[in-house]
Amino acid sequence: MKAFLWFVLVTVVVSAWLPLSHCSKKPVGVARKEDVPYIKCQVCEKLAKELHHQVQKKQAEISPKKISEYQIIEIAENVCNLKKTEADWILRIDIVEKGDRLELVEEDSEGQCNSECKTIERACQEVIGYSDTDVAEYLYKSKPDVDSLVNYLCKDLTKACSTKPPPVPKDRTPGEPFVAKSDKEAEMEKLLKSMEGMPGAPGMKMYSRDELMNMKNFGGEDADADDEDEDEDDDDEAGFPSKLGKVLREKESGKGDWKQKIRKGITDTGAKLKKHADKVSYRIQKWWKGKKTASSKKGSKASKSEL
C-alpha cells in the first residue's frame, strides 16, 4: 500500500506542474565512449571545482556545525551519478566542436539529457573511479583551495590531465544541440531524484489529475476493511493524510496548500532515511579502509620476515 501512496503523491505533484505532453517517457541518450578521451581532463577540472563548491555550500548550510567526513564522502559518491542531485551540474554543460578538439561550455540553465550528457557522466565516473573516498579525505583534512584540489585530483590522484588529449577525428559525427529545460520540468525532475531509493517509491508513469480522480477506489470508501486499516497505519507512519482523494478535492476548491503538505511529508521522511543511510555507509567505509590498511601491514611484515 505504501507503494501506491508514493505513486499517487508523485503523479499528483508532477501532473500539477507539467502538461500531459511532458509526462510521456523521453528517449534516453547513450554515452559516446569514443569521445571520453577528448574531454576527460576538462571533465576532471570541472568535477574538482564542483566538489569544492558543493562542500563549501554544505558547510554554509550546517554552519556553525562542522561538515563531517561522511557528508563529504556522500557528495563525492554522488557527484558523477545523474540520478542524484549532486550531479545536476552535468546538465548545464554542452560539448562544442572547436577545430580538432572538443570544448566543454557551461550554459546558464539545465539542458535535456542526451548522449552528450551521458558521455560527460561516463567521463566523470572514469575520472573519480574508486578515488571518491581519497578525494573526500583530502577535502576534509587539507581543506584545499580550488586550484590545489584540481592539481590533486587531476594530476596526482587520477592522472586525468597528465597527457594532452588526442586530436578529434575529422569524420566524427557532431553531437546534439543543447536544448534547455523549462523551469517546471527541472523542478519536477529534482523532486523525483530526491525520492530515488526511498521505500515504496519505484519508477512511475505519470497521470493527469482527471485520470487519478477516476481511478477505482481512489479516495473512496469501498475498499476492504483490512486495506483501510493498513492504509491508516501506513499514513500515520509516513505522516501523509489518509484520504488523498479529499486532499485533491480540497485543492480543486482552493482549500489549503496541498502541494506544500505533500512535499513536506516527502522531505521529512526522506531526511530521516537519508541520515540513517549516511551513518551506515560511513561506518562501512571506515571499516573497509581499516581492513585494507591492516592487510597491507600484514603483507609488509611477511615480506620483512622472509628477508
Coordinates of N, CA and C in Angstrom, one line a residue, residues 199-287:
P199 N 11.8 3.8 0.3 CA 10.9 2.6 0.3 C 9.6 3.0 -0.3
G200 N 9.1 2.1 -1.2 CA 7.8 2.3 -1.8 C 7.7 3.4 -2.8
A201 N 8.9 3.8 -3.4 CA 8.9 4.9 -4.4 C 9.6 4.4 -5.7
P202 N 8.9 3.4 -6.4 CA 9.5 2.9 -7.6 C 9.4 3.8 -8.8
G203 N 9.9 3.4 -10.0 CA 9.7 4.2 -11.1 C 8.2 4.3 -11.5
M204 N 7.8 5.4 -12.0 CA 6.4 5.6 -12.1 C 6.0 6.2 -13.5
K205 N 4.8 5.9 -13.9 CA 4.2 6.5 -15.1 C 3.4 7.7 -14.6
M206 N 3.3 8.8 -15.4 CA 2.7 10.0 -15.0 C 1.2 10.0 -15.5
Y207 N 0.3 10.5 -14.6 CA -1.1 10.6 -15.0 C -1.6 12.0 -14.7
S208 N -2.7 12.4 -15.4 CA -3.3 13.7 -15.2 C -4.1 13.6 -14.0
R209 N -4.6 14.8 -13.5 CA -5.4 14.8 -12.3 C -6.8 14.1 -12.6
D210 N -7.3 14.3 -13.8 CA -8.6 13.7 -14.1 C -8.5 12.2 -14.1
E211 N -7.4 11.6 -14.6 CA -7.2 10.2 -14.6 C -7.0 9.7 -13.2
L212 N -6.4 10.4 -12.3 CA -6.2 10.0 -10.9 C -7.5 9.9 -10.2
M213 N -8.4 11.0 -10.5 CA -9.7 11.0 -9.8 C -10.6 9.9 -10.2
N214 N -10.4 9.4 -11.5 CA -11.3 8.3 -12.0 C -10.8 6.9 -11.7
M215 N -9.6 6.8 -11.0 CA -9.1 5.5 -10.6 C -10.1 4.8 -9.7
K216 N -10.2 3.5 -9.8 CA -11.1 2.7 -9.0 C -10.7 2.9 -7.5
N217 N -11.7 3.2 -6.7 CA -11.5 3.3 -5.2 C -10.6 4.5 -4.8
F218 N -10.1 5.3 -5.8 CA -9.2 6.4 -5.4 C -10.0 7.4 -4.5
G219 N -9.6 7.6 -3.3 CA -10.2 8.5 -2.4 C -11.6 8.1 -1.9
G220 N -12.0 6.8 -2.3 CA -13.4 6.4 -2.0 C -13.4 5.6 -0.7
E221 N -14.5 5.0 -0.4 CA -14.7 4.3 0.9 C -15.2 2.9 0.7
D222 N -14.9 2.3 -0.5 CA -15.4 1.0 -0.8 C -14.4 -0.1 -0.7
A223 N -13.2 0.3 -0.2 CA -12.1 -0.7 0.0 C -12.4 -1.6 1.1
D224 N -11.7 -2.8 1.1 CA -11.9 -3.8 2.2 C -11.5 -3.2 3.5
A225 N -12.1 -3.7 4.6 CA -11.7 -3.2 5.9 C -10.3 -3.4 6.2
D226 N -9.7 -4.5 5.8 CA -8.3 -4.8 6.1 C -7.4 -3.8 5.4
D227 N -7.8 -3.4 4.2 CA -7.0 -2.5 3.4 C -7.1 -1.1 4.1
E228 N -8.3 -0.8 4.6 CA -8.4 0.5 5.2 C -7.6 0.6 6.5
D229 N -7.5 -0.5 7.3 CA -6.7 -0.5 8.5 C -5.2 -0.3 8.1
E230 N -4.8 -1.0 7.0 CA -3.4 -0.9 6.6 C -3.1 0.5 6.1
D231 N -4.0 1.1 5.4 CA -3.8 2.5 4.9 C -3.6 3.4 6.0
E232 N -4.4 3.3 7.1 CA -4.3 4.2 8.2 C -3.0 4.1 8.9
D233 N -2.5 2.8 9.1 CA -1.2 2.6 9.7 C -0.1 3.2 8.9
D234 N -0.2 3.0 7.5 CA 0.9 3.5 6.7 C 0.9 5.0 6.7
D235 N -0.3 5.6 6.7 CA -0.4 7.1 6.6 C 0.1 7.7 7.9
D236 N -0.2 7.0 9.1 CA 0.3 7.6 10.3 C 1.8 7.5 10.4
E237 N 2.4 6.4 9.8 CA 3.8 6.3 9.9 C 4.5 7.3 9.0
A238 N 4.0 7.5 7.8 CA 4.7 8.4 6.9 C 4.3 9.8 7.0
G239 N 3.2 10.1 7.8 CA 2.9 11.5 8.0 C 2.0 12.1 6.9
F240 N 1.4 11.2 6.1 CA 0.5 11.7 5.0 C -0.9 11.6 5.4
P241 N -1.8 12.4 4.8 CA -3.3 12.3 5.0 C -3.8 11.0 4.6
S242 N -4.8 10.4 5.3 CA -5.3 9.1 5.0 C -6.2 9.1 3.8
K243 N -6.8 10.2 3.5 CA -7.8 10.3 2.3 C -7.2 11.3 1.3
L244 N -6.4 10.7 0.4 CA -5.8 11.5 -0.6 C -6.8 12.2 -1.6
G245 N -7.9 11.4 -1.8 CA -8.9 12.0 -2.7 C -9.5 13.3 -2.1
K246 N -9.6 13.3 -0.8 CA -10.1 14.5 -0.1 C -9.2 15.7 -0.3
V247 N -7.9 15.4 -0.2 CA -6.8 16.4 -0.4 C -6.9 17.0 -1.8
L248 N -7.1 16.1 -2.8 CA -7.2 16.6 -4.2 C -8.5 17.5 -4.3
R249 N -9.6 17.1 -3.8 CA -10.8 17.8 -3.9 C -10.7 19.2 -3.2
E250 N -10.0 19.2 -2.1 CA -9.8 20.5 -1.4 C -8.9 21.4 -2.3
K251 N -7.9 20.8 -2.9 CA -7.1 21.6 -3.8 C -7.9 22.2 -4.9
E252 N -8.8 21.4 -5.5 CA -9.6 21.9 -6.6 C -10.5 23.1 -6.2
S253 N -10.9 23.0 -4.9 CA -11.8 24.1 -4.4 C -11.0 25.2 -3.8
G254 N -9.7 25.1 -3.8 CA -8.8 26.2 -3.4 C -8.5 26.2 -1.9
K255 N -8.8 25.0 -1.2 CA -8.5 25.0 0.2 C -7.2 24.4 0.5
G256 N -6.3 25.2 1.1 CA -5.0 24.8 1.6 C -4.0 24.6 0.5
D257 N -2.7 24.6 1.0 CA -1.6 24.4 0.1 C -1.2 22.9 0.1
W258 N -1.9 22.1 -0.7 CA -1.7 20.7 -0.6 C -0.3 20.3 -1.1
K259 N 0.1 21.0 -2.1 CA 1.5 20.7 -2.7 C 2.5 20.8 -1.6
Q260 N 2.4 21.9 -0.8 CA 3.4 22.1 0.2 C 3.3 21.0 1.3
K261 N 2.1 20.5 1.6 CA 2.0 19.5 2.6 C 2.6 18.2 2.1
I262 N 2.4 17.8 0.8 CA 2.9 16.6 0.3 C 4.4 16.7 0.2
R263 N 5.0 17.8 -0.2 CA 6.4 17.9 -0.3 C 7.1 17.9 1.1
K264 N 6.4 18.5 2.1 CA 7.0 18.4 3.4 C 7.0 17.0 3.9
G265 N 5.9 16.2 3.7 CA 5.9 14.9 4.1 C 7.0 14.0 3.5
I266 N 7.2 14.3 2.2 CA 8.3 13.6 1.5 C 9.7 14.0 2.0
T267 N 9.9 15.3 2.2 CA 11.2 15.8 2.7 C 11.5 15.3 4.1
D268 N 10.5 15.3 5.0 CA 10.8 14.9 6.4 C 11.1 13.4 6.4
T269 N 10.3 12.6 5.7 CA 10.6 11.1 5.7 C 11.9 10.8 5.1
G270 N 12.2 11.5 4.0 CA 13.4 11.2 3.2 C 14.6 11.6 4.0
A271 N 14.5 12.7 4.8 CA 15.7 13.2 5.5 C 16.1 12.2 6.6
K272 N 15.1 11.6 7.3 CA 15.4 10.6 8.3 C 16.0 9.4 7.7
L273 N 15.5 8.9 6.6 CA 16.1 7.7 6.0 C 17.5 8.0 5.5
K274 N 17.7 9.2 4.9 CA 19.0 9.5 4.3 C 20.0 9.6 5.4
K275 N 19.6 10.2 6.6 CA 20.6 10.4 7.7 C 21.1 9.0 8.2
H276 N 20.1 8.1 8.3 CA 20.5 6.8 8.8 C 21.4 6.1 7.8
A277 N 21.0 6.2 6.5 CA 21.9 5.5 5.4 C 23.3 6.1 5.4
D278 N 23.4 7.4 5.6 CA 24.7 8.1 5.6 C 25.6 7.5 6.7
K279 N 25.0 7.3 7.9 CA 25.8 6.8 9.0 C 26.3 5.4 8.8
V280 N 25.4 4.6 8.2 CA 25.7 3.2 7.9 C 26.8 3.1 6.9
S281 N 26.7 3.9 5.8 CA 27.6 3.9 4.7 C 29.0 4.4 5.2
Y282 N 29.0 5.4 6.1 CA 30.3 5.9 6.6 C 31.0 4.9 7.4
R283 N 30.2 4.2 8.3 CA 30.8 3.2 9.2 C 31.4 2.0 8.3
I284 N 30.7 1.6 7.3 CA 31.2 0.5 6.4 C 32.5 0.9 5.7
Q285 N 32.5 2.2 5.2 CA 33.7 2.7 4.5 C 34.9 2.7 5.5
K286 N 34.7 3.2 6.7 CA 35.7 3.3 7.7 C 36.3 1.9 8.0
W287 N 35.3 0.9 8.2 CA 35.7 -0.5 8.5 C 36.5 -1.1 7.3

